PDB file of C-alpha atoms and ligand atoms in Angstrom:
ATOM      1  CA  UNK A   1       0.000   0.000   0.000  1.00 97.00           C
ATOM      2  CA  UNK A   2       0.977   3.644  -0.484  1.00 98.00           C
ATOM      3  CA  UNK A   3       3.034   5.580   2.092  1.00 98.00           C
ATOM      4  CA  UNK A   4       2.527   9.374   1.981  1.00 98.00           C
ATOM      5  CA  UNK A   5       5.723  10.787   3.514  1.00 98.00           C
ATOM      6  CA  UNK A   6       4.609  14.441   3.679  1.00 98.00           C
ATOM      7  CA  UNK A   7       1.142  15.839   4.325  1.00 98.00           C
ATOM      8  CA  UNK A   8      -0.513  18.736   6.164  1.00 98.00           C
ATOM      9  CA  UNK A   9      -3.903  17.351   7.218  1.00 98.00           C
ATOM     10  CA  UNK A  10      -4.065  19.935   9.995  1.00 98.00           C
ATOM     11  CA  UNK A  11      -4.518  22.614   7.307  1.00 98.00           C
ATOM     12  CA  UNK A  12      -7.817  24.493   7.418  1.00 98.00           C
ATOM     13  CA  UNK A  13      -8.565  23.239   3.894  1.00 98.00           C
ATOM     14  CA  UNK A  14      -9.546  19.955   5.599  1.00 98.00           C
ATOM     15  CA  UNK A  15     -11.704  21.475   8.347  1.00 98.00           C
ATOM     16  CA  UNK A  16     -14.990  20.378   6.788  1.00 98.00           C
ATOM     17  CA  UNK A  17     -14.240  16.699   6.171  1.00 98.00           C
ATOM     18  CA  UNK A  18     -10.907  15.839   7.839  1.00 98.00           C
ATOM     19  CA  UNK A  19     -12.144  12.841   9.799  1.00 98.00           C
ATOM     20  CA  UNK A  20     -14.134  11.372   6.904  1.00 98.00           C
ATOM     21  CA  UNK A  21     -11.236  11.826   4.504  1.00 98.00           C
ATOM     22  CA  UNK A  22      -8.618  10.339   6.844  1.00 98.00           C
ATOM     23  CA  UNK A  23     -10.868   7.344   7.540  1.00 98.00           C
ATOM     24  CA  UNK A  24     -11.264   6.744   3.791  1.00 98.00           C
ATOM     25  CA  UNK A  25      -7.522   6.558   3.062  1.00 98.00           C
ATOM     26  CA  UNK A  26      -7.132   2.829   3.740  1.00 98.00           C
ATOM     27  CA  UNK A  27      -9.871   1.987   1.219  1.00 97.00           C
ATOM     28  CA  UNK A  28      -8.028   4.241  -1.243  1.00 97.00           C
ATOM     29  CA  UNK A  29      -4.883   2.117  -0.888  1.00 98.00           C
ATOM     30  CA  UNK A  30      -3.054   4.475   1.486  1.00 98.00           C
ATOM     31  CA  UNK A  31      -1.476   2.725   4.438  1.00 98.00           C
ATOM     32  CA  UNK A  32       0.355   5.485   6.309  1.00 98.00           C
ATOM     33  CA  UNK A  33       0.806   9.259   6.376  1.00 98.00           C
ATOM     34  CA  UNK A  34       3.418  11.478   7.996  1.00 98.00           C
ATOM     35  CA  UNK A  35       1.827  14.780   8.996  1.00 98.00           C
ATOM     36  CA  UNK A  36       4.509  17.463   8.955  1.00 98.00           C
ATOM     37  CA  UNK A  37       4.756  20.436  11.287  1.00 98.00           C
ATOM     38  CA  UNK A  38       5.492  23.818   9.708  1.00 97.00           C
ATOM     39  CA  UNK A  39       5.089  26.086  12.742  1.00 98.00           C
ATOM     40  CA  UNK A  40       4.692  25.637  16.495  1.00 98.00           C
ATOM     41  CA  UNK A  41       0.899  25.590  16.150  1.00 98.00           C
ATOM     42  CA  UNK A  42       0.875  23.079  13.285  1.00 98.00           C
ATOM     43  CA  UNK A  43       3.340  20.927  15.209  1.00 98.00           C
ATOM     44  CA  UNK A  44       0.823  20.878  18.092  1.00 98.00           C
ATOM     45  CA  UNK A  45      -1.931  19.952  15.637  1.00 98.00           C
ATOM     46  CA  UNK A  46       0.289  17.232  14.176  1.00 98.00           C
ATOM     47  CA  UNK A  47       0.809  15.667  17.619  1.00 98.00           C
ATOM     48  CA  UNK A  48      -2.961  15.652  18.060  1.00 98.00           C
ATOM     49  CA  UNK A  49      -3.646  13.940  14.698  1.00 98.00           C
ATOM     50  CA  UNK A  50      -0.911  11.417  15.373  1.00 98.00           C
ATOM     51  CA  UNK A  51      -2.591  10.394  18.626  1.00 97.00           C
ATOM     52  CA  UNK A  52      -6.037  10.264  17.049  1.00 98.00           C
ATOM     53  CA  UNK A  53      -5.246   8.050  14.044  1.00 98.00           C
ATOM     54  CA  UNK A  54      -3.121   4.888  14.215  1.00 97.00           C
ATOM     55  CA  UNK A  55      -1.834   5.296  10.634  1.00 98.00           C
ATOM     56  CA  UNK A  56      -0.728   8.942  11.093  1.00 98.00           C
ATOM     57  CA  UNK A  57       2.867   9.625  12.155  1.00 98.00           C
ATOM     58  CA  UNK A  58       4.302  13.026  12.929  1.00 98.00           C
ATOM     59  CA  UNK A  59       7.229  15.316  12.156  1.00 98.00           C
ATOM     60  CA  UNK A  60       7.938  18.229  14.482  1.00 98.00           C
ATOM     61  CA  UNK A  61       9.663  21.401  13.338  1.00 98.00           C
ATOM     62  CA  UNK A  62       9.382  24.939  12.030  1.00 98.00           C
ATOM     63  CA  UNK A  63       9.362  25.867   8.316  1.00 98.00           C
ATOM     64  CA  UNK A  64      11.984  28.478   7.309  1.00 98.00           C
ATOM     65  CA  UNK A  65       9.375  31.194   6.697  1.00 97.00           C
ATOM     66  CA  UNK A  66       7.992  30.700  10.222  1.00 97.00           C
ATOM     67  CA  UNK A  67      11.337  30.749  12.059  1.00 98.00           C
ATOM     68  CA  UNK A  68      10.739  34.343  13.216  1.00 96.00           C
ATOM     69  CA  UNK A  69       8.650  32.819  16.024  1.00 95.00           C
ATOM     70  CA  UNK A  70      11.457  30.587  17.365  1.00 98.00           C
ATOM     71  CA  UNK A  71      13.398  31.086  20.599  1.00 98.00           C
ATOM     72  CA  UNK A  72      15.374  28.911  23.032  1.00 98.00           C
ATOM     73  CA  UNK A  73      12.272  28.057  25.034  1.00 98.00           C
ATOM     74  CA  UNK A  74      10.409  26.783  21.941  1.00 98.00           C
ATOM     75  CA  UNK A  75      13.487  24.802  20.855  1.00 98.00           C
ATOM     76  CA  UNK A  76      13.371  23.066  24.267  1.00 98.00           C
ATOM     77  CA  UNK A  77       9.700  22.308  23.680  1.00 98.00           C
ATOM     78  CA  UNK A  78      10.454  20.852  20.205  1.00 98.00           C
ATOM     79  CA  UNK A  79      13.122  18.662  21.764  1.00 98.00           C
ATOM     80  CA  UNK A  80      10.660  17.502  24.395  1.00 98.00           C
ATOM     81  CA  UNK A  81       7.896  16.557  21.917  1.00 98.00           C
ATOM     82  CA  UNK A  82      10.364  14.937  19.508  1.00 98.00           C
ATOM     83  CA  UNK A  83      10.603  12.139  22.066  1.00 97.00           C
ATOM     84  CA  UNK A  84       6.918  11.266  21.780  1.00 97.00           C
ATOM     85  CA  UNK A  85       5.946   7.917  20.352  1.00 95.00           C
ATOM     86  CA  UNK A  86       5.213   8.075  16.578  1.00 97.00           C
ATOM     87  CA  UNK A  87       7.302  11.235  16.030  1.00 98.00           C
ATOM     88  CA  UNK A  88       9.522  10.092  13.159  1.00 98.00           C
ATOM     89  CA  UNK A  89      11.397  13.220  11.998  1.00 98.00           C
ATOM     90  CA  UNK A  90      12.377  16.838  12.583  1.00 98.00           C
ATOM     91  CA  UNK A  91      10.712  18.955   9.900  1.00 97.00           C
ATOM     92  CA  UNK A  92      10.015  20.661   7.844  1.00 98.00           C
ATOM     93  CA  UNK A  93      13.151  22.761   8.191  1.00 98.00           C
ATOM     94  CA  UNK A  94      15.400  24.539   5.698  1.00 98.00           C
ATOM     95  CA  UNK A  95      15.621  27.724   3.660  1.00 98.00           C
ATOM     96  CA  UNK A  96      13.035  29.495   1.493  1.00 97.00           C
ATOM     97  CA  UNK A  97      14.200  32.604  -0.343  1.00 96.00           C
ATOM     98  CA  UNK A  98      11.106  32.732  -2.561  1.00 95.00           C
ATOM     99  CA  UNK A  99       9.368  34.207   0.448  1.00 88.00           C
ATOM    100  CA  UNK A 100      12.169  36.348   1.841  1.00 87.00           C
ATOM    101  CA  UNK A 101      10.731  36.255   5.350  1.00 93.00           C
ATOM    102  CA  UNK A 102      12.421  36.343   7.788  1.00 97.00           C
ATOM    103  CA  UNK A 103      15.773  37.498   6.387  1.00 96.00           C
ATOM    104  CA  UNK A 104      18.191  34.756   5.224  1.00 97.00           C
ATOM    105  CA  UNK A 105      20.511  35.086   8.220  1.00 97.00           C
ATOM    106  CA  UNK A 106      17.615  34.320  10.575  1.00 98.00           C
ATOM    107  CA  UNK A 107      16.462  31.354   8.463  1.00 98.00           C
ATOM    108  CA  UNK A 108      20.023  29.968   8.369  1.00 98.00           C
ATOM    109  CA  UNK A 109      20.452  30.287  12.128  1.00 98.00           C
ATOM    110  CA  UNK A 110      17.300  28.272  12.930  1.00 98.00           C
ATOM    111  CA  UNK A 111      17.995  25.772  10.143  1.00 98.00           C
ATOM    112  CA  UNK A 112      21.326  24.921  11.794  1.00 98.00           C
ATOM    113  CA  UNK A 113      19.749  24.821  15.265  1.00 98.00           C
ATOM    114  CA  UNK A 114      17.039  22.392  14.077  1.00 98.00           C
ATOM    115  CA  UNK A 115      19.608  20.226  12.226  1.00 98.00           C
ATOM    116  CA  UNK A 116      21.525  19.984  15.491  1.00 98.00           C
ATOM    117  CA  UNK A 117      18.340  19.083  17.338  1.00 98.00           C
ATOM    118  CA  UNK A 118      17.782  16.200  14.889  1.00 98.00           C
ATOM    119  CA  UNK A 119      21.339  15.001  15.444  1.00 98.00           C
ATOM    120  CA  UNK A 120      20.876  15.180  19.206  1.00 98.00           C
ATOM    121  CA  UNK A 121      17.585  13.265  19.289  1.00 98.00           C
ATOM    122  CA  UNK A 122      18.656  10.883  16.518  1.00 97.00           C
ATOM    123  CA  UNK A 123      15.811  11.549  14.106  1.00 98.00           C
ATOM    124  CA  UNK A 124      16.010  12.113  10.334  1.00 98.00           C
ATOM    125  CA  UNK A 125      15.198  15.567   8.881  1.00 98.00           C
ATOM    126  CA  UNK A 126      12.634  16.735   6.333  1.00 98.00           C
ATOM    127  CA  UNK A 127      14.281  19.500   4.298  1.00 98.00           C
ATOM    128  CA  UNK A 128      12.325  22.309   2.635  1.00 98.00           C
ATOM    129  CA  UNK A 129      14.488  24.265   0.186  1.00 97.00           C
ATOM    130  CA  UNK A 130      13.130  26.760  -2.307  1.00 96.00           C
ATOM    131  CA  UNK A 131      15.205  29.180  -4.377  1.00 95.00           C
ATOM    132  CA  UNK A 132      18.047  28.498  -1.952  1.00 96.00           C
ATOM    133  CA  UNK A 133      19.954  25.623  -3.573  1.00 95.00           C
ATOM    134  CA  UNK A 134      23.501  26.770  -2.819  1.00 96.00           C
ATOM    135  CA  UNK A 135      22.998  27.933   0.772  1.00 98.00           C
ATOM    136  CA  UNK A 136      21.039  24.776   1.655  1.00 98.00           C
ATOM    137  CA  UNK A 137      23.744  22.486   0.306  1.00 98.00           C
ATOM    138  CA  UNK A 138      26.567  24.540   1.887  1.00 98.00           C
ATOM    139  CA  UNK A 139      24.931  24.367   5.319  1.00 98.00           C
ATOM    140  CA  UNK A 140      24.127  20.668   5.030  1.00 98.00           C
ATOM    141  CA  UNK A 141      27.708  19.880   4.055  1.00 98.00           C
ATOM    142  CA  UNK A 142      29.152  22.066   6.830  1.00 98.00           C
ATOM    143  CA  UNK A 143      26.834  20.428   9.379  1.00 98.00           C
ATOM    144  CA  UNK A 144      27.573  16.929   8.028  1.00 98.00           C
ATOM    145  CA  UNK A 145      23.854  16.350   7.480  1.00 98.00           C
ATOM    146  CA  UNK A 146      24.668  13.034   5.800  1.00 98.00           C
ATOM    147  CA  UNK A 147      25.189  11.649   9.309  1.00 98.00           C
ATOM    148  CA  UNK A 148      21.654  12.750  10.232  1.00 98.00           C
ATOM    149  CA  UNK A 149      19.835  11.539   7.099  1.00 98.00           C
ATOM    150  CA  UNK A 150      16.359  12.238   5.819  1.00 98.00           C
ATOM    151  CA  UNK A 151      14.587  13.598   2.762  1.00 98.00           C
ATOM    152  CA  UNK A 152      14.719  16.610   0.471  1.00 98.00           C
ATOM    153  CA  UNK A 153      10.995  17.231   0.310  1.00 97.00           C
ATOM    154  CA  UNK A 154       9.306  18.346  -2.940  1.00 96.00           C
ATOM    155  CA  UNK A 155      12.639  18.132  -4.732  1.00 96.00           C
ATOM    156  CA  UNK A 156      12.779  20.967  -7.274  1.00 93.00           C
ATOM    157  CA  UNK A 157      16.427  21.303  -8.281  1.00 94.00           C
ATOM    158  CA  UNK A 158      18.645  19.888 -11.060  1.00 96.00           C
ATOM    159  CA  UNK A 159      20.134  16.441 -11.654  1.00 98.00           C
ATOM    160  CA  UNK A 160      23.519  17.802 -10.455  1.00 97.00           C
ATOM    161  CA  UNK A 161      21.962  18.891  -7.165  1.00 97.00           C
ATOM    162  CA  UNK A 162      20.123  15.545  -6.862  1.00 98.00           C
ATOM    163  CA  UNK A 163      23.471  13.770  -7.199  1.00 98.00           C
ATOM    164  CA  UNK A 164      24.888  15.814  -4.297  1.00 98.00           C
ATOM    165  CA  UNK A 165      22.040  14.837  -1.969  1.00 98.00           C
ATOM    166  CA  UNK A 166      21.981  11.205  -3.097  1.00 98.00           C
ATOM    167  CA  UNK A 167      25.722  11.042  -2.373  1.00 98.00           C
ATOM    168  CA  UNK A 168      24.978  12.326   1.144  1.00 98.00           C
ATOM    169  CA  UNK A 169      22.562   9.417   1.565  1.00 98.00           C
ATOM    170  CA  UNK A 170      19.383  11.494   1.368  1.00 98.00           C
ATOM    171  CA  UNK A 171      16.066  10.450  -0.133  1.00 98.00           C
ATOM    172  CA  UNK A 172      14.162  12.690  -2.566  1.00 98.00           C
ATOM    173  CA  UNK A 173      10.452  13.404  -2.031  1.00 98.00           C
ATOM    174  CA  UNK A 174       8.437  13.268  -5.265  1.00 98.00           C
ATOM    175  CA  UNK A 175       4.818  14.415  -5.587  1.00 98.00           C
ATOM    176  CA  UNK A 176       2.225  15.935  -7.893  1.00 97.00           C
ATOM    177  CA  UNK A 177       4.660  18.246  -9.671  1.00 97.00           C
ATOM    178  CA  UNK A 178       6.001  15.195 -11.549  1.00 98.00           C
ATOM    179  CA  UNK A 179       2.739  15.022 -13.529  1.00 97.00           C
ATOM    180  CA  UNK A 180       2.892  18.656 -14.706  1.00 96.00           C
ATOM    181  CA  UNK A 181       3.626  19.278 -18.395  1.00 94.00           C
ATOM    182  CA  UNK A 182       6.378  21.762 -17.545  1.00 93.00           C
ATOM    183  CA  UNK A 183       8.170  19.429 -15.095  1.00 96.00           C
ATOM    184  CA  UNK A 184      10.984  18.544 -17.512  1.00 96.00           C
ATOM    185  CA  UNK A 185      13.761  19.039 -14.937  1.00 97.00           C
ATOM    186  CA  UNK A 186      12.024  16.892 -12.308  1.00 98.00           C
ATOM    187  CA  UNK A 187      11.364  14.130 -14.852  1.00 98.00           C
ATOM    188  CA  UNK A 188      15.106  14.082 -15.617  1.00 98.00           C
ATOM    189  CA  UNK A 189      15.824  13.763 -11.896  1.00 98.00           C
ATOM    190  CA  UNK A 190      13.428  10.819 -11.514  1.00 98.00           C
ATOM    191  CA  UNK A 191      14.926   9.094 -14.583  1.00 98.00           C
ATOM    192  CA  UNK A 192      18.398   9.598 -13.116  1.00 98.00           C
ATOM    193  CA  UNK A 193      17.861   8.643  -9.478  1.00 98.00           C
ATOM    194  CA  UNK A 194      17.696   5.070  -8.149  1.00 98.00           C
ATOM    195  CA  UNK A 195      14.158   3.991  -7.262  1.00 98.00           C
ATOM    196  CA  UNK A 196      15.320   2.904  -3.811  1.00 98.00           C
ATOM    197  CA  UNK A 197      15.895   6.566  -2.837  1.00 98.00           C
ATOM    198  CA  UNK A 198      12.516   7.851  -3.977  1.00 98.00           C
ATOM    199  CA  UNK A 199       9.674   8.488  -1.528  1.00 98.00           C
ATOM    200  CA  UNK A 200       6.136   9.543  -2.432  1.00 98.00           C
ATOM    201  CA  UNK A 201       4.574  12.652  -0.927  1.00 98.00           C
ATOM    202  CA  UNK A 202       1.558  14.867  -1.460  1.00 98.00           C
ATOM    203  CA  UNK A 203       2.360  18.066   0.475  1.00 98.00           C
ATOM    204  CA  UNK A 204      -1.441  18.204   0.603  1.00 98.00           C
ATOM    205  CA  UNK A 205      -3.535  20.347   0.495  1.00 98.00           C
ATOM    206  CA  UNK A 206      -1.061  21.745  -2.069  1.00 96.00           C
ATOM    207  CA  UNK A 207       0.334  20.469  -5.372  1.00 96.00           C
ATOM    208  CA  UNK A 208      -2.403  18.184  -6.705  1.00 96.00           C
ATOM    209  CA  UNK A 209      -1.265  16.020  -9.620  1.00 96.00           C
ATOM    210  CA  UNK A 210      -2.809  16.225 -13.091  1.00 96.00           C
ATOM    211  CA  UNK A 211      -5.804  15.838 -13.687  1.00 96.00           C
ATOM    212  CA  UNK A 212      -6.634  17.436 -10.312  1.00 96.00           C
ATOM    213  CA  UNK A 213      -4.146  20.300 -10.611  1.00 95.00           C
ATOM    214  CA  UNK A 214      -5.385  23.428  -8.814  1.00 93.00           C
ATOM    215  CA  UNK A 215      -7.842  21.487  -6.625  1.00 97.00           C
ATOM    216  CA  UNK A 216      -7.300  20.446  -3.010  1.00 98.00           C
ATOM    217  CA  UNK A 217      -4.811  17.585  -2.844  1.00 98.00           C
ATOM    218  CA  UNK A 218      -4.980  14.466  -0.663  1.00 98.00           C
ATOM    219  CA  UNK A 219      -3.147  11.159  -0.332  1.00 98.00           C
ATOM    220  CA  UNK A 220      -5.919   9.582  -2.455  1.00 98.00           C
ATOM    221  CA  UNK A 221      -4.364  11.286  -5.519  1.00 98.00           C
ATOM    222  CA  UNK A 222      -0.985   9.562  -5.129  1.00 98.00           C
ATOM    223  CA  UNK A 223      -1.810   6.828  -7.703  1.00 98.00           C
ATOM    224  CA  UNK A 224      -1.383   9.578 -10.372  1.00 98.00           C
ATOM    225  CA  UNK A 225       2.186  10.128  -9.138  1.00 98.00           C
ATOM    226  CA  UNK A 226       2.781   6.362  -8.973  1.00 98.00           C
ATOM    227  CA  UNK A 227       1.719   6.099 -12.635  1.00 98.00           C
ATOM    228  CA  UNK A 228       4.138   8.855 -13.645  1.00 98.00           C
ATOM    229  CA  UNK A 229       7.049   7.243 -11.765  1.00 98.00           C
ATOM    230  CA  UNK A 230       6.150   3.844 -13.248  1.00 98.00           C
ATOM    231  CA  UNK A 231       6.274   5.235 -16.783  1.00 98.00           C
ATOM    232  CA  UNK A 232       9.566   7.105 -16.297  1.00 97.00           C
ATOM    233  CA  UNK A 233      11.318   4.191 -14.591  1.00 98.00           C
ATOM    234  CA  UNK A 234       9.776   1.401 -16.707  1.00 98.00           C
ATOM    235  CA  UNK A 235       8.738  -0.401 -13.526  1.00 98.00           C
ATOM    236  CA  UNK A 236       5.213  -1.772 -12.804  1.00 98.00           C
ATOM    237  CA  UNK A 237       3.014   0.414 -10.588  1.00 98.00           C
ATOM    238  CA  UNK A 238       2.746  -2.269  -7.890  1.00 98.00           C
ATOM    239  CA  UNK A 239       6.516  -2.333  -7.669  1.00 98.00           C
ATOM    240  CA  UNK A 240       6.730   1.480  -7.392  1.00 98.00           C
ATOM    241  CA  UNK A 241       4.247   1.323  -4.505  1.00 98.00           C
ATOM    242  CA  UNK A 242       6.070  -1.509  -2.728  1.00 98.00           C
ATOM    243  CA  UNK A 243       9.586  -0.082  -3.135  1.00 98.00           C
ATOM    244  CA  UNK A 244       8.651   3.483  -2.108  1.00 98.00           C
ATOM    245  CA  UNK A 245       6.822   2.096   0.949  1.00 98.00           C
ATOM    246  CA  UNK A 246       9.958   0.221   1.997  1.00 98.00           C
ATOM    247  CA  UNK A 247      12.028   3.359   1.356  1.00 98.00           C
ATOM    248  CA  UNK A 248       9.732   5.458   3.564  1.00 98.00           C
ATOM    249  CA  UNK A 249       9.841   2.931   6.413  1.00 98.00           C
ATOM    250  CA  UNK A 250      13.644   2.722   6.194  1.00 97.00           C
ATOM    251  CA  UNK A 251      14.028   6.519   5.988  1.00 98.00           C
ATOM    252  CA  UNK A 252      11.778   7.164   8.992  1.00 98.00           C
ATOM    253  CA  UNK A 253      13.295   4.134  10.802  1.00 96.00           C
ATOM    254  CA  UNK A 254       9.817   2.891  11.586  1.00 94.00           C
ATOM    255  CA  UNK A 255      10.775  -0.599  12.596  1.00 82.00           C
ATOM    256  CA  UNK A 256      13.422   0.716  14.999  1.00 68.00           C
ATOM    257  CA  UNK A 257      11.587   3.708  16.511  1.00 52.00           C
ATOM    258  CA  UNK A 258       7.898   3.074  16.785  1.00 50.00           C
TER     259      UNK A 258
HETATM  260 NI1   NI B   1       5.145  20.699   3.404  1.00 88.74          NI
END
């Protein structure tokens, strides 16, 4: 069954039918979901969802554009909740210069702090990097992020950059963007990368695959992404589902941690 490695079911876009939708995932072939924190509040909501639904796991962390809210006290709190059962990663953390908020120096500071938290608590990281390819890679190399491990979520860079992260031992998160007509660069990355480093993700409610582009996304749309990966890799869809599920469980160390 399908493993969705990155979702935001706490988003208000799901307020009307969250419970119904989450309860329908198993019938839609979705076995597990990692709900990813992007702020302190959404991390709290993630912990709640994780306790409510057996198939929902959690990642705790603060997205680069939200790092203005961080302080030492909240870092202590993140460390505390990272020890909860079913918390499988620190994330999403990183750099986002598309939204230049807060300023890059602030984003970098909290990116390094959260990488160090992951190292300390021995959890993998979920990296968000947008329009910040060089700074992200420089920091991850300087901090020896290869020893921490994890995923570059919604991978959006070149084959050369993919090679760098694959060499560090990272997984690449692939979602709805792969089905877009203008996703030439991402298709090259998927053709290039080994299937055993690819994990499926929705980033829902965002980034619905074709033919649902522009509508609210959910894990139920992942078969469209599976079909696209299957075609590019020349591997049957069932195999894409099985291999990416194994990848996700290995990446999040599910057998060891939970
Ligand atoms: Ni996300």
